[in-house]
């Protein structure tokens, strides 16, 4: 099969078994996904977790032919062809990665065994069109924030709903580390054509087990536009978590782990018995 793009995606892989492809959001890298998912899989064997860096992010370059979200999705399609092939797989996407994941599921509905979306971009793709609450800090820690160097403090507090030593640690390890690597020039080029040409929900409804997690205080993508996705995903559990913003996965880690594990159980119960 000929490649769609010239992009080669750097990725990290853990485990063996049924593939799980995890797509991170806009600007960070694969550590956003491995940081929240590896604890879930720590007690589960039989899964091969694949964590790529999207083009222009992390250690994946964005050649000149990557100039739109369509091109980014094409690079992901190439990655699937080369690392997974025709094998069935599970798909997880966060924020912008959730938008891409829905596009991938639309094109491979029989191959994607289950779809999980974490604070995904919803029905409104452009920021100006989204329905989002104002940023609100429910658990502030002014002493912690005051101890940080200015850039870290700005990045951390921009969307944090829970300010604590633990959320700061995970922000630094899983998000800030990727922000520092992003190719801003390439991302600005892609951003000019950010909306996918084909609406992910324009085809037949996705009939496999799905999960949609949204933060009640998410000031980046909100939660209302995600609710509007539900008719297209009739097997989706939809959870809006209080005391959670766009960093839901580590602001409500216990609930996150439990809900992702339950989704894995639903996928396994149906998919494995059908194989």
Short mmCIF file of C-alpha atoms in Angstrom, two decimals:
data_model
loop_
_atom_site.label_atom_id
_atom_site.label_comp_id
_atom_site.label_asym_id
_atom_site.label_seq_id
_atom_site.Cartn_x
_atom_site.Cartn_y
_atom_site.Cartn_z
CA UNK A 1 0.00 0.00 0.00
CA UNK A 2 1.40 3.40 -0.96
CA UNK A 3 1.90 5.99 1.74
CA UNK A 4 -0.37 9.02 1.92
CA UNK A 5 2.28 11.38 3.34
CA UNK A 6 6.02 11.60 3.90
CA UNK A 7 5.62 11.95 7.68
CA UNK A 8 7.30 9.36 9.88
CA UNK A 9 5.79 9.32 13.37
CA UNK A 10 7.99 8.72 16.38
CA UNK A 11 6.23 6.43 18.84
CA UNK A 12 6.62 4.53 22.08
CA UNK A 13 5.27 1.00 22.45
CA UNK A 14 4.50 -1.09 25.52
CA UNK A 15 3.15 -4.62 25.92
CA UNK A 16 1.92 -7.30 23.56
CA UNK A 17 -1.50 -8.35 22.34
CA UNK A 18 -4.48 -6.42 21.01
CA UNK A 19 -3.26 -3.03 19.75
CA UNK A 20 -4.38 0.14 21.53
CA UNK A 21 -3.67 3.32 19.59
CA UNK A 22 -3.64 6.52 21.68
CA UNK A 23 -3.64 9.98 20.06
CA UNK A 24 -2.64 13.00 22.12
CA UNK A 25 -3.98 16.54 21.86
CA UNK A 26 -2.75 19.71 20.18
CA UNK A 27 0.83 20.73 21.12
CA UNK A 28 1.85 18.09 23.75
CA UNK A 29 3.33 14.72 22.79
CA UNK A 30 2.72 11.02 23.47
CA UNK A 31 3.49 11.39 27.18
CA UNK A 32 0.07 12.98 27.68
CA UNK A 33 -1.46 9.61 26.74
CA UNK A 34 1.06 7.18 28.19
CA UNK A 35 0.97 9.08 31.47
CA UNK A 36 -2.75 8.49 31.99
CA UNK A 37 -3.17 5.12 30.28
CA UNK A 38 -0.19 3.11 31.46
CA UNK A 39 -1.49 3.01 35.06
CA UNK A 40 -4.77 1.60 33.71
CA UNK A 41 -2.96 -1.15 31.80
CA UNK A 42 -0.53 -1.95 34.62
CA UNK A 43 -2.77 -4.77 35.82
CA UNK A 44 -3.99 -5.91 32.40
CA UNK A 45 -2.08 -8.19 30.09
CA UNK A 46 -2.80 -8.76 26.44
CA UNK A 47 -2.64 -5.19 25.14
CA UNK A 48 -0.03 -3.61 22.87
CA UNK A 49 -0.12 0.11 23.57
CA UNK A 50 1.06 2.44 20.78
CA UNK A 51 1.76 6.08 21.60
CA UNK A 52 2.77 8.15 18.55
CA UNK A 53 3.76 11.81 18.46
CA UNK A 54 1.57 13.64 15.96
CA UNK A 55 3.34 15.55 13.15
CA UNK A 56 5.01 18.72 14.38
CA UNK A 57 4.74 17.58 17.99
CA UNK A 58 7.12 15.66 20.20
CA UNK A 59 9.80 13.99 18.11
CA UNK A 60 7.70 13.71 14.93
CA UNK A 61 8.66 16.15 12.20
CA UNK A 62 6.00 17.75 10.01
CA UNK A 63 7.24 17.84 6.41
CA UNK A 64 5.86 20.49 4.08
CA UNK A 65 3.15 18.12 2.82
CA UNK A 66 1.61 18.17 6.31
CA UNK A 67 -0.40 21.37 6.02
CA UNK A 68 -3.85 20.55 7.42
CA UNK A 69 -5.73 18.29 9.83
CA UNK A 70 -6.55 16.13 6.80
CA UNK A 71 -2.81 15.62 6.34
CA UNK A 72 -2.30 14.86 10.05
CA UNK A 73 -5.05 12.25 9.86
CA UNK A 74 -3.45 10.81 6.72
CA UNK A 75 -0.16 10.49 8.62
CA UNK A 76 -2.03 8.59 11.35
CA UNK A 77 -3.58 6.36 8.69
CA UNK A 78 -0.08 5.59 7.39
CA UNK A 79 1.02 4.80 10.94
CA UNK A 80 -1.88 2.37 11.39
CA UNK A 81 -1.09 0.66 8.09
CA UNK A 82 2.56 0.21 9.05
CA UNK A 83 2.29 -0.72 12.74
CA UNK A 84 -1.12 -2.41 13.03
CA UNK A 85 -2.08 -3.35 9.48
CA UNK A 86 -5.51 -4.92 9.17
CA UNK A 87 -5.65 -6.16 12.78
CA UNK A 88 -8.53 -4.98 14.99
CA UNK A 89 -7.50 -2.34 17.53
CA UNK A 90 -8.79 -0.07 20.29
CA UNK A 91 -8.62 3.69 19.82
CA UNK A 92 -8.20 6.45 22.41
CA UNK A 93 -8.02 10.18 21.67
CA UNK A 94 -7.63 13.26 23.85
CA UNK A 95 -8.78 16.76 22.83
CA UNK A 96 -7.61 17.31 19.21
CA UNK A 97 -6.54 13.66 19.23
CA UNK A 98 -10.17 12.82 19.99
CA UNK A 99 -11.21 14.70 16.85
CA UNK A 100 -8.70 12.73 14.79
CA UNK A 101 -9.73 9.48 16.48
CA UNK A 102 -13.34 10.01 15.41
CA UNK A 103 -12.17 10.56 11.85
CA UNK A 104 -10.12 7.38 12.01
CA UNK A 105 -13.05 5.41 13.43
CA UNK A 106 -15.26 6.71 10.62
CA UNK A 107 -12.85 5.35 8.00
CA UNK A 108 -12.22 2.02 9.78
CA UNK A 109 -15.48 1.20 11.64
CA UNK A 110 -15.01 -2.57 11.42
CA UNK A 111 -11.38 -2.43 12.53
CA UNK A 112 -11.82 -0.12 15.55
CA UNK A 113 -13.13 -2.38 18.32
CA UNK A 114 -13.83 0.45 20.74
CA UNK A 115 -13.43 4.21 20.93
CA UNK A 116 -12.57 6.28 24.03
CA UNK A 117 -12.54 10.09 23.94
CA UNK A 118 -10.96 12.16 26.71
CA UNK A 119 -11.99 15.83 26.79
CA UNK A 120 -12.39 15.65 23.02
CA UNK A 121 -12.98 18.51 20.65
CA UNK A 122 -16.73 18.25 20.17
CA UNK A 123 -19.11 19.21 17.38
CA UNK A 124 -17.63 22.75 17.26
CA UNK A 125 -14.03 22.54 16.13
CA UNK A 126 -12.96 26.18 16.12
CA UNK A 127 -12.44 27.73 19.54
CA UNK A 128 -14.73 30.68 18.80
CA UNK A 129 -17.65 28.34 18.05
CA UNK A 130 -17.36 26.19 21.18
CA UNK A 131 -19.66 26.30 24.19
CA UNK A 132 -17.26 26.51 27.13
CA UNK A 133 -17.52 27.68 30.73
CA UNK A 134 -15.24 30.41 32.02
CA UNK A 135 -12.03 29.12 33.55
CA UNK A 136 -12.57 28.49 37.25
CA UNK A 137 -10.16 27.18 39.89
CA UNK A 138 -12.02 25.05 42.42
CA UNK A 139 -9.02 23.93 44.47
CA UNK A 140 -6.44 26.72 44.46
CA UNK A 141 -2.98 26.60 46.00
CA UNK A 142 -1.57 30.15 45.78
CA UNK A 143 1.59 29.23 47.69
CA UNK A 144 2.38 26.47 45.19
CA UNK A 145 1.73 28.73 42.20
CA UNK A 146 3.75 31.53 43.78
CA UNK A 147 6.77 29.25 44.05
CA UNK A 148 6.88 28.51 40.30
CA UNK A 149 8.97 30.24 37.66
CA UNK A 150 6.78 32.52 35.52
CA UNK A 151 6.41 30.43 32.35
CA UNK A 152 5.55 27.24 34.22
CA UNK A 153 3.11 29.13 36.42
CA UNK A 154 1.41 30.64 33.37
CA UNK A 155 1.10 27.33 31.51
CA UNK A 156 -0.08 25.41 34.58
CA UNK A 157 -2.65 27.93 35.79
CA UNK A 158 -4.11 28.64 32.34
CA UNK A 159 -6.44 25.63 32.50
CA UNK A 160 -5.86 24.01 35.92
CA UNK A 161 -9.00 23.50 37.99
CA UNK A 162 -7.10 21.66 40.73
CA UNK A 163 -3.82 23.26 41.81
CA UNK A 164 -1.85 20.73 43.85
CA UNK A 165 1.64 19.29 44.03
CA UNK A 166 0.42 16.12 42.30
CA UNK A 167 -1.40 17.84 39.43
CA UNK A 168 1.64 20.08 38.96
CA UNK A 169 3.94 17.06 38.83
CA UNK A 170 1.83 15.35 36.22
CA UNK A 171 1.44 18.57 34.25
CA UNK A 172 5.22 18.92 34.09
CA UNK A 173 5.84 15.25 33.25
CA UNK A 174 2.98 14.65 30.83
CA UNK A 175 2.20 18.00 29.22
CA UNK A 176 4.90 20.63 29.73
CA UNK A 177 7.57 18.22 28.52
CA UNK A 178 5.77 18.03 25.17
CA UNK A 179 5.00 21.74 24.92
CA UNK A 180 8.72 22.45 24.93
CA UNK A 181 9.29 20.24 21.85
CA UNK A 182 6.48 21.45 19.57
CA UNK A 183 7.34 22.84 16.14
CA UNK A 184 5.32 26.06 16.31
CA UNK A 185 5.93 26.95 12.67
CA UNK A 186 4.59 23.63 11.42
CA UNK A 187 1.65 23.80 13.80
CA UNK A 188 0.73 27.29 12.58
CA UNK A 189 0.71 25.91 9.03
CA UNK A 190 -1.58 23.03 10.01
CA UNK A 191 -3.79 25.35 12.06
CA UNK A 192 -4.75 27.29 8.93
CA UNK A 193 -6.71 24.23 7.75
CA UNK A 194 -7.76 22.77 11.08
CA UNK A 195 -11.21 21.45 10.22
CA UNK A 196 -11.32 18.00 8.63
CA UNK A 197 -12.78 18.00 5.12
CA UNK A 198 -14.97 15.03 6.04
CA UNK A 199 -17.00 15.44 9.23
CA UNK A 200 -16.21 12.43 11.48
CA UNK A 201 -19.91 12.03 12.23
CA UNK A 202 -21.07 12.28 8.61
CA UNK A 203 -21.14 8.52 8.00
CA UNK A 204 -23.11 5.70 9.63
CA UNK A 205 -23.29 5.66 13.43
CA UNK A 206 -20.40 3.97 15.20
CA UNK A 207 -21.90 0.84 16.76
CA UNK A 208 -19.06 -0.38 19.02
CA UNK A 209 -18.54 0.34 22.76
CA UNK A 210 -17.45 3.93 23.29
CA UNK A 211 -16.61 6.28 26.15
CA UNK A 212 -16.79 10.07 26.22
CA UNK A 213 -15.25 11.84 29.23
CA UNK A 214 -15.75 15.57 29.71
CA UNK A 215 -14.77 18.00 32.45
CA UNK A 216 -17.54 20.14 33.96
CA UNK A 217 -15.07 22.99 34.30
CA UNK A 218 -13.26 22.40 30.98
CA UNK A 219 -12.68 25.91 29.60
CA UNK A 220 -10.91 24.62 26.46
CA UNK A 221 -13.48 22.31 24.82
CA UNK A 222 -16.32 22.38 27.34
CA UNK A 223 -18.83 19.54 27.71
CA UNK A 224 -21.96 20.68 25.83
CA UNK A 225 -20.55 20.09 22.35
CA UNK A 226 -19.54 16.56 23.38
CA UNK A 227 -23.09 15.71 24.47
CA UNK A 228 -24.19 16.52 20.92
CA UNK A 229 -22.00 13.66 19.67
CA UNK A 230 -24.06 10.99 21.41
CA UNK A 231 -26.59 10.19 18.65
CA UNK A 232 -23.68 9.08 16.46
CA UNK A 233 -22.29 6.82 19.21
CA UNK A 234 -25.27 4.78 20.48
CA UNK A 235 -22.99 2.54 22.60
CA UNK A 236 -21.23 5.40 24.35
CA UNK A 237 -21.08 6.01 28.07
CA UNK A 238 -20.99 9.78 28.60
CA UNK A 239 -19.58 11.18 31.85
CA UNK A 240 -19.19 14.82 32.84
CA UNK A 241 -16.91 15.00 35.88
CA UNK A 242 -17.08 17.79 38.42
CA UNK A 243 -13.83 19.28 39.74
CA UNK A 244 -12.23 18.54 36.37
CA UNK A 245 -11.09 20.74 33.53
CA UNK A 246 -9.12 19.94 30.38
CA UNK A 247 -6.67 17.98 32.57
CA UNK A 248 -9.48 15.66 33.67
CA UNK A 249 -7.25 12.57 33.53
CA UNK A 250 -5.15 13.73 36.46
CA UNK A 251 -7.58 16.05 38.21
CA UNK A 252 -9.98 13.13 38.71
CA UNK A 253 -7.60 10.16 38.33
CA UNK A 254 -9.62 7.58 40.28
CA UNK A 255 -12.78 8.19 38.26
CA UNK A 256 -10.75 8.30 35.05
CA UNK A 257 -9.14 4.94 35.77
CA UNK A 258 -12.45 3.32 36.73
CA UNK A 259 -14.31 4.55 33.66
CA UNK A 260 -11.55 3.56 31.23
CA UNK A 261 -11.33 0.11 32.81
CA UNK A 262 -15.09 -0.32 32.49
CA UNK A 263 -14.85 0.65 28.79
CA UNK A 264 -12.10 -1.94 28.30
CA UNK A 265 -14.35 -4.54 29.94
CA UNK A 266 -17.22 -3.69 27.59
CA UNK A 267 -14.99 -3.89 24.52
CA UNK A 268 -13.51 -7.19 25.66
CA UNK A 269 -16.88 -8.74 26.45
CA UNK A 270 -18.12 -8.16 22.92
CA UNK A 271 -15.01 -8.25 20.77
CA UNK A 272 -13.28 -11.26 22.20
CA UNK A 273 -16.43 -13.40 22.09
CA UNK A 274 -16.97 -12.44 18.46
CA UNK A 275 -13.46 -13.44 17.40
#
